[in-house]
Coordinates of C-alpha atoms and ligand atoms in Angstrom, one line a residue:
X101 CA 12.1 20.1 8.6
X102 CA 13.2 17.0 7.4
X103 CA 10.1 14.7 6.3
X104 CA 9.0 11.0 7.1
X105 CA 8.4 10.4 3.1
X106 CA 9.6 12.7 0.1
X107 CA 8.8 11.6 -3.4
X108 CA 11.1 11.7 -6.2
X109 CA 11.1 12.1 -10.1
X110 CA 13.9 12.3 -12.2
X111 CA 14.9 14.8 -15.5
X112 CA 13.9 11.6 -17.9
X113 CA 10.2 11.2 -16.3
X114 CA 10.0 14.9 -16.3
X115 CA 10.3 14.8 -19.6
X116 CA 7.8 12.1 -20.2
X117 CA 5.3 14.0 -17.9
X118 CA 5.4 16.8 -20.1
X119 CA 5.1 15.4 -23.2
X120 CA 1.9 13.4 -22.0
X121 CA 1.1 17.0 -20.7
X122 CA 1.7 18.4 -24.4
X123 CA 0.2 14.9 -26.5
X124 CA -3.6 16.2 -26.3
X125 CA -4.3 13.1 -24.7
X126 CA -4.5 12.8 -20.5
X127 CA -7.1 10.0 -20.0
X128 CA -6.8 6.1 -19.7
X129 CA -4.3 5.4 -22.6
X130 CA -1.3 4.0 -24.4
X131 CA 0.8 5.0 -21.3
X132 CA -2.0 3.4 -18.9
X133 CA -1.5 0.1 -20.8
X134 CA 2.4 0.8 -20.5
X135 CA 2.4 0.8 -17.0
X136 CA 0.0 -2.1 -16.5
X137 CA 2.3 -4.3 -19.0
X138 CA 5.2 -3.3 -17.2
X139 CA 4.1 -3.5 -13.8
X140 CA 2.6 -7.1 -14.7
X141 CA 6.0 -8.2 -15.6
X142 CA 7.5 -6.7 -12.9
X143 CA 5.4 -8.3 -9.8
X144 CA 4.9 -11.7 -11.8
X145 CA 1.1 -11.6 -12.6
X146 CA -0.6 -12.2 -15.6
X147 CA -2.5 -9.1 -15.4
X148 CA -2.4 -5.6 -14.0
X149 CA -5.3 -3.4 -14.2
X150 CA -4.7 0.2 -13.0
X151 CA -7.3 2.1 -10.7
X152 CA -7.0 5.5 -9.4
X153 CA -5.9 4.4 -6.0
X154 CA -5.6 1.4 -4.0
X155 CA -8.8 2.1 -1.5
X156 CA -11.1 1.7 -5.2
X157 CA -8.7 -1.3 -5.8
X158 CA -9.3 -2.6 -2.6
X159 CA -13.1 -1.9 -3.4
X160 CA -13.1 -3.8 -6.3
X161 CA -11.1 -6.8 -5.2
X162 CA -14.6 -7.4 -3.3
X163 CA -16.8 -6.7 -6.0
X164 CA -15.6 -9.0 -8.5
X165 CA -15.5 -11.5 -6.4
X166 CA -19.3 -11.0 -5.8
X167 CA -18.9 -10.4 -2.4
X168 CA -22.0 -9.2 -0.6
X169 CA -23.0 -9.2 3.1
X170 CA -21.0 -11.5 5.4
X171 CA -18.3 -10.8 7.6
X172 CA -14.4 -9.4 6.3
X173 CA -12.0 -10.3 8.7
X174 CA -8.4 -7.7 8.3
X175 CA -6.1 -6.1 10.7
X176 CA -7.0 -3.3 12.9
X177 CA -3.1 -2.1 12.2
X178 CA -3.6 -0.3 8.9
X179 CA -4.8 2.4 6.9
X180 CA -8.8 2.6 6.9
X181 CA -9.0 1.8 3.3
X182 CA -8.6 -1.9 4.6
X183 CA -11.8 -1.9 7.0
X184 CA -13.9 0.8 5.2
X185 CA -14.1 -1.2 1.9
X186 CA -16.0 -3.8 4.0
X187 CA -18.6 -1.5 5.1
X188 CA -19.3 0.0 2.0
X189 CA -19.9 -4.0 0.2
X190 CA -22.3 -4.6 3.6
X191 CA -19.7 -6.5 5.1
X192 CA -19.3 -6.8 9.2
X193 CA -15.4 -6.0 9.9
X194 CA -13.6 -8.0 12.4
X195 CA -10.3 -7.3 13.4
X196 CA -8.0 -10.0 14.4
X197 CA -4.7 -9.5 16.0
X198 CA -1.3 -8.3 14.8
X199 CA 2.3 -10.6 14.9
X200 CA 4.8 -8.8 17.6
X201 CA 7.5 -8.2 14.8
X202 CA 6.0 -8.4 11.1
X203 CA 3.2 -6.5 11.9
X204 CA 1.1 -8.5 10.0
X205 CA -2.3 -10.7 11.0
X206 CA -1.5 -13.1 12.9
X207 CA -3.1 -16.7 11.4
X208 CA -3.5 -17.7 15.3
X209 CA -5.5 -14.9 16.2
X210 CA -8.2 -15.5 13.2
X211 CA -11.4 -17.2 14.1
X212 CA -13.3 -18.5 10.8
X213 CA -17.3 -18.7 10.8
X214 CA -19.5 -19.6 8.4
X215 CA -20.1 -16.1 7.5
X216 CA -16.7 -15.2 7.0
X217 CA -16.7 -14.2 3.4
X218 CA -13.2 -12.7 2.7
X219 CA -9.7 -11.5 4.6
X220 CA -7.8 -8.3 3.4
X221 CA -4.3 -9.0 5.3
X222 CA -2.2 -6.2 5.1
X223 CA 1.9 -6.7 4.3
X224 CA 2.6 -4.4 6.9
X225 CA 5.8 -2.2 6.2
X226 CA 6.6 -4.2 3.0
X227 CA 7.4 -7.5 5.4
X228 CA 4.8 -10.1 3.4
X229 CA 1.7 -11.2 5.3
X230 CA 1.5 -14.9 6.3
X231 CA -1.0 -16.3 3.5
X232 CA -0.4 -19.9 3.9
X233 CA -0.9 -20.1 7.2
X234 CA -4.2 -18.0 6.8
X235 CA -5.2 -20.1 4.0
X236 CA -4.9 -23.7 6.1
X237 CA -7.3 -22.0 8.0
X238 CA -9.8 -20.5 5.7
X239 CA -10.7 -21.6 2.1
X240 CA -12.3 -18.4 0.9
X241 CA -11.0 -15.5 -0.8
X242 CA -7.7 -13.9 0.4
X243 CA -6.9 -10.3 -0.6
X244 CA -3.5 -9.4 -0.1
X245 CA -3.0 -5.5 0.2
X246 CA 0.8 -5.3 -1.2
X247 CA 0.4 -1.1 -0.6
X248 CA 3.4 -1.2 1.2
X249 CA 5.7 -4.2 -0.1
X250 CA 6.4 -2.6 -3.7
X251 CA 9.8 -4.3 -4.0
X252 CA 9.0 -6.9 -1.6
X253 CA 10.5 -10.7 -3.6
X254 CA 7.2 -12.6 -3.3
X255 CA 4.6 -9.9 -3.0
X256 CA 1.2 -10.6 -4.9
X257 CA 2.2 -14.4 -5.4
X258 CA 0.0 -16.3 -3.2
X259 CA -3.3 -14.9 -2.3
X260 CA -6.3 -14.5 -4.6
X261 CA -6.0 -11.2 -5.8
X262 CA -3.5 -8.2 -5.2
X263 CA -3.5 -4.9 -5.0
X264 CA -0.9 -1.9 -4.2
X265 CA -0.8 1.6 -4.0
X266 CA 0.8 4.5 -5.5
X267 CA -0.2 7.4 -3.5
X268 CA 2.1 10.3 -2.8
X269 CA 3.7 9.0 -0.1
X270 CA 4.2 5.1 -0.7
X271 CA 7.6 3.6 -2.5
X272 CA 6.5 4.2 -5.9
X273 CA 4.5 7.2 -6.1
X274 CA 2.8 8.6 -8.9
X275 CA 0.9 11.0 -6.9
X276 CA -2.4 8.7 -6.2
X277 CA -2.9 5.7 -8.1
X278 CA -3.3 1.7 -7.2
X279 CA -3.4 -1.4 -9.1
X280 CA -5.0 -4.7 -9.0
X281 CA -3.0 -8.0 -10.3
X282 CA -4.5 -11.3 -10.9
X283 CA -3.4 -14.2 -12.8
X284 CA -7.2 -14.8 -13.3
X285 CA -8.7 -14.4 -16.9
X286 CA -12.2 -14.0 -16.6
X287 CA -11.5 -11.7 -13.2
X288 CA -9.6 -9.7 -15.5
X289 CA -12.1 -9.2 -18.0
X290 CA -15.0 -7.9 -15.4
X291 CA -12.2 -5.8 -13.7
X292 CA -11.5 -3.9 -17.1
X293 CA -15.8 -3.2 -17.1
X294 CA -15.6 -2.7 -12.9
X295 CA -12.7 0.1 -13.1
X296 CA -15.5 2.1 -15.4
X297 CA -18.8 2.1 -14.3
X298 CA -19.8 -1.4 -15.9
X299 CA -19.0 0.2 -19.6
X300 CA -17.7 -2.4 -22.0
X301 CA -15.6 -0.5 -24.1
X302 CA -13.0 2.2 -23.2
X303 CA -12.7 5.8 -24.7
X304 CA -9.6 5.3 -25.7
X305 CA -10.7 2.3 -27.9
X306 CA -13.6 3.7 -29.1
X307 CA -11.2 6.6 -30.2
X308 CA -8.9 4.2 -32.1
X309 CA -11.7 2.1 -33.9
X310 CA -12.9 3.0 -37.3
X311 CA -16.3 2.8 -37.3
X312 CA -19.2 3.5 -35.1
X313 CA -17.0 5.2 -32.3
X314 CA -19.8 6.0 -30.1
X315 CA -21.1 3.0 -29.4
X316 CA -20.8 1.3 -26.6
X317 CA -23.0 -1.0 -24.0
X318 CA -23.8 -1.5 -20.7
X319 CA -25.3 -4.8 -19.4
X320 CA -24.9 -3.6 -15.4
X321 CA -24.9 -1.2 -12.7
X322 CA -21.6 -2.4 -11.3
X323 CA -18.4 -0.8 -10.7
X324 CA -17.0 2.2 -9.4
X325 CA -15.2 5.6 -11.7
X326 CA -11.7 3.9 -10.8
X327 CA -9.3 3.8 -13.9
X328 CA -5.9 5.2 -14.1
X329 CA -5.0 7.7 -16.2
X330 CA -1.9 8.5 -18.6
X331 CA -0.7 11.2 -16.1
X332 CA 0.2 9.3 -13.6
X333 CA 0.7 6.3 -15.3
X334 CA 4.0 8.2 -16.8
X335 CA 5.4 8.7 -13.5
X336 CA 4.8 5.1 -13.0
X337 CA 6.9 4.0 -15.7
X338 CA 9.4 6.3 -14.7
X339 CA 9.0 5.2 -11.1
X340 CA 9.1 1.5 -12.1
X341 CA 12.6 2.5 -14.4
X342 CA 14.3 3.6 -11.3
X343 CA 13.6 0.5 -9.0
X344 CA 16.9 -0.9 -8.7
X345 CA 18.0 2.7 -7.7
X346 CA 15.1 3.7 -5.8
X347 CA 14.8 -0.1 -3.5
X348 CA 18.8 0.1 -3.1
X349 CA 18.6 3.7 -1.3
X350 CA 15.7 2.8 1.0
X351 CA 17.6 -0.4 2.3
X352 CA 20.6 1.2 2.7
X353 CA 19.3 3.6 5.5
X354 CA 17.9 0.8 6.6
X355 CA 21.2 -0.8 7.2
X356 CA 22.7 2.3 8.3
X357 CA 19.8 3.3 11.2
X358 CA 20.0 -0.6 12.2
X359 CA 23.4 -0.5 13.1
X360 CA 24.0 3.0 14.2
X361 CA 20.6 1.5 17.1
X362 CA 21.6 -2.4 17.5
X363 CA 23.3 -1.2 21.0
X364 CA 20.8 1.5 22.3
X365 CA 18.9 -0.6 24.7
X366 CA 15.6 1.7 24.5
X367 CA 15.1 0.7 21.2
X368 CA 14.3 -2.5 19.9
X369 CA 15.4 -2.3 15.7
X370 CA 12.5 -3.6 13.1
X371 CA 12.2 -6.8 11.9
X372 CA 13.6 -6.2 7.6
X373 CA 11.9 -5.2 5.1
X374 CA 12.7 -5.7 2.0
X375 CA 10.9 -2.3 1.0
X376 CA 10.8 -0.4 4.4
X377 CA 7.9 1.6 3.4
X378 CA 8.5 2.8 7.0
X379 CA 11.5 2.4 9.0
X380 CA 9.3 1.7 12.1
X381 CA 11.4 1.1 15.5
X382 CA 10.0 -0.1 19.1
X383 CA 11.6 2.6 21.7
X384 CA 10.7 3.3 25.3
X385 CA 9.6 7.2 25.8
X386 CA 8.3 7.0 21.6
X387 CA 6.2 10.5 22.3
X388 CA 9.2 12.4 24.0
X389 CA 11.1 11.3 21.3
X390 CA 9.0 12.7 18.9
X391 CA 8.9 15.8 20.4
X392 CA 12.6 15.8 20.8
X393 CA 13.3 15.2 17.2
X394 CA 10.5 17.5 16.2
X395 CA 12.6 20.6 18.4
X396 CA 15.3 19.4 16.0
X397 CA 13.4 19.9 12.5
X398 CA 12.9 16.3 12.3
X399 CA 9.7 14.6 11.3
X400 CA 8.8 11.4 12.5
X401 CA 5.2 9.2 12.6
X402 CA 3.4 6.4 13.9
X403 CA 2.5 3.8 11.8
X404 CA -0.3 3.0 12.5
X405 CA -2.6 4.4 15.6
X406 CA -4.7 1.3 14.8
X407 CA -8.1 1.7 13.5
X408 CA -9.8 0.0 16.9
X409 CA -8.5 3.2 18.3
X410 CA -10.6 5.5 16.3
X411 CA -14.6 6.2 17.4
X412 CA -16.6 4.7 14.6
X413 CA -14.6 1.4 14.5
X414 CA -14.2 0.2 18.1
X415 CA -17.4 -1.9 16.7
X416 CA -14.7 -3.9 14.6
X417 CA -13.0 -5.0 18.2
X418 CA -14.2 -8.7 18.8
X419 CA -12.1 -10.3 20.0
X420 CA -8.6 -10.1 21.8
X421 CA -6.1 -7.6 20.0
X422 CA -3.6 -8.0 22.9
X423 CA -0.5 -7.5 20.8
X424 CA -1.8 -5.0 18.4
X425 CA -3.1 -2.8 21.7
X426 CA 0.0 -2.5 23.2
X427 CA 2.8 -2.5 20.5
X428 CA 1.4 0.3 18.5
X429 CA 2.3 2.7 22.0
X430 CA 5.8 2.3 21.3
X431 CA 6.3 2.5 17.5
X432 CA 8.4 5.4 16.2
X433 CA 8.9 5.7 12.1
X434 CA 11.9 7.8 11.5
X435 CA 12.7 9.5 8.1
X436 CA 13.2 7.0 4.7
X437 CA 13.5 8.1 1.4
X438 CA 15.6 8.0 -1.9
X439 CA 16.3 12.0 -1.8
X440 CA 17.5 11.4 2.5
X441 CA 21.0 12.5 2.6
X442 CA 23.6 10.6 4.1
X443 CA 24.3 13.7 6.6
X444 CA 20.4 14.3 7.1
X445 CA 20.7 10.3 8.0
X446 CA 23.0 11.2 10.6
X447 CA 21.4 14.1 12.2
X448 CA 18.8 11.6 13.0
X449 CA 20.9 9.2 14.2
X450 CA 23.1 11.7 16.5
X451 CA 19.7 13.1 17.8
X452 CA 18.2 10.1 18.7
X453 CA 21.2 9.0 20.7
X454 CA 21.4 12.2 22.4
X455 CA 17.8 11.9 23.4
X456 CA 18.4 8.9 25.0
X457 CA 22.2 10.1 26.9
X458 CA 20.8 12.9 28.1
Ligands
PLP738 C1 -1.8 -0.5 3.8 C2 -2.6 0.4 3.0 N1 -3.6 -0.1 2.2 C3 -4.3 0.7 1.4 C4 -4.1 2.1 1.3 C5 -5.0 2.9 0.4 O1 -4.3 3.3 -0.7 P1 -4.7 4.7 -1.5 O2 -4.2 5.8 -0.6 O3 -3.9 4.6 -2.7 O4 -6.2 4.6 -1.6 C6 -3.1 2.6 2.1 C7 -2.8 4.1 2.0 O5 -2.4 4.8 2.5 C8 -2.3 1.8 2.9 O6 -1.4 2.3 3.7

């Protein structure tokens, strides 16, 4: 079967992997630091502070902000991570409505009250969210969840706070990890306290320091267990090596699935994506399909059945989510990954068109 998403690691970061593996040290360290420089650089922030997935990100985005009670507005047309993180900080979730090609929230559809406390908007399939026209709406704080839009130009520029994930499936993997960026000093600071339980001092620093290595203080009950760890923050270096080679293969299938599709009137091609963390197409008959491709050992997805869909948070639906309702019916993601061979990439192509002839 050929899968939606395959991860990748080269012979170098093998290497590294096992070294770490052999170095007698696994926790938060050296190669946590690495990563978080590097990844800094590498987006444009200031800071990066690594967490151990991009929900507990998410999480804490919220919580050093002191955000308490009130109402999160976000997108219905995610992962839950985005909605649940609300609930679990006493917020009431309101979805607003989804744009008819990006994906993401749709400024138009957002209506601000005076206990609207934060947005979470989502830049869905790596295509960036909308943040200044959310922003001449609402003055409060922005989260923008970048989970998706790893090589995205632009990414984590504009809203308050970032943060992205590198779980096992998403563009730069490192088997589950996330990571928050800020070009905030002082947000920086209580993130480094948040990301461990409200301790001020790290193992790894209280191993390095000559004196007293024990001690260590806590002036809160803050935070969550949410650091990364040198593990995976190896494969993220690795990971973040290969970016050039890894972004170049993803948009080439891209480029190849657009114009193998541009003339196949059932289907209606994505809007780019810089990234294409999912190369998500409109097409008529989407659950035939499906089962067609799947007779033909091919995987495919739907990104996302929206989270209004799913028992406990119809309560989320306020108000109208006319576009997000009905395009989700039709959304197909076909196979898109660095280790996709060209001739797997035309199996999928040749079966897709024969689905349609036939
Ligand atoms: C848009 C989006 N945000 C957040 C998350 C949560 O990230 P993680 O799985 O690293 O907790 C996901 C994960 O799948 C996601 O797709």
């Amino acid at each position: 079967m050929i899968p939606v998403l395959r991860p990748d690691i080269d012979e170098q970061t093998t290497q590294e992997l096992i070294a770490v593996l052999k170095s007698g040290w696994w926790g938060q360290g050296q190669k946590t630091f690495d990563f978080e420089k590097q990844f800094a650089e590498y987006v444009g922030a200031k800071y990066a502070i690594g967490c151990n997935s991009g929900t507990a990100a998410l999480d804490l985005c919220l919580k050093v902000y002191n955000i308490k009670g009130g109402e999160l507005i976000t997108t219905p047309f995610t992962f839950v991570a985005d909605a649940i993180v609300g609930e679990w900080n006493d917020m009431d979730v309101t979805f607003a409505d989804i744009d008819e090609d990006s994906f993401c929230l749709d400024p138009k559809s957002i209506v601000i009250t005076d206990k609207t406390k934060a947005i979470i908007t989502v830049d869905s399939h790596g295509r960036l969210a909308d943040i200044d026209g959310l922003r001449d709406k609402f003055k409060g704080l922005i989260i923008e969840d970048a989970a998706h839009a790893m090589y995205t130009p632009g990414a984590g520029k504009k809203a308050d706070i970032t943060i992205w994930s590198f779980q096992a499936v998403k563009s730069l993997p490192t088997g589950d990890g996330g990571m928050i960026t800020t070009n905030d000093d002082k947000i920086y600071e209580r993130l480094r306290t948040l990301t461990w339980l409200g301790v001020e001092k790290n193992t790894f620093q209280r191993v390095g320091a000559k004196r007293y290595t024990w001690d260590y203080d806590i002036t809160q009950a803050d935070g969550l267990k949410a650091y990364m760890n040198d593990l995976t923050s190896v494969i993220g270096l690795g990971q973040l090596r290969r970016i050039d080679e890894l972004t170049a293969k993803r948009r080439a299938i891209q480029a190849v699935y657009n114009e193998a599709f541009k003339d196949v009137k059932e289907i209606k091609i994505p809007m780019y994506s810089h990234t294409c963390q999912y190369y998500t197409m409109k097409c008529e008959r989407r659950d035939e399909l499906s089962d067609y491709l799947a007779s033909n050992e091919i995987a495919t997805s739907v990104h996302f059945k929206p989270l209004n869909m799913m028992s406990y948070w119809k309560k989320a639906e306020k108000r109208e989510l006319k576009v997000n309702n009905r395009v989700w019916k039709e959304l197909l993601s076909l196979p898109v990954f660095n280790t996709l061979k060209w001739t797997e990439v035309e199996k999928i192509i040749r079966c897709v068109k024969e689905f349609y002839a036939r």
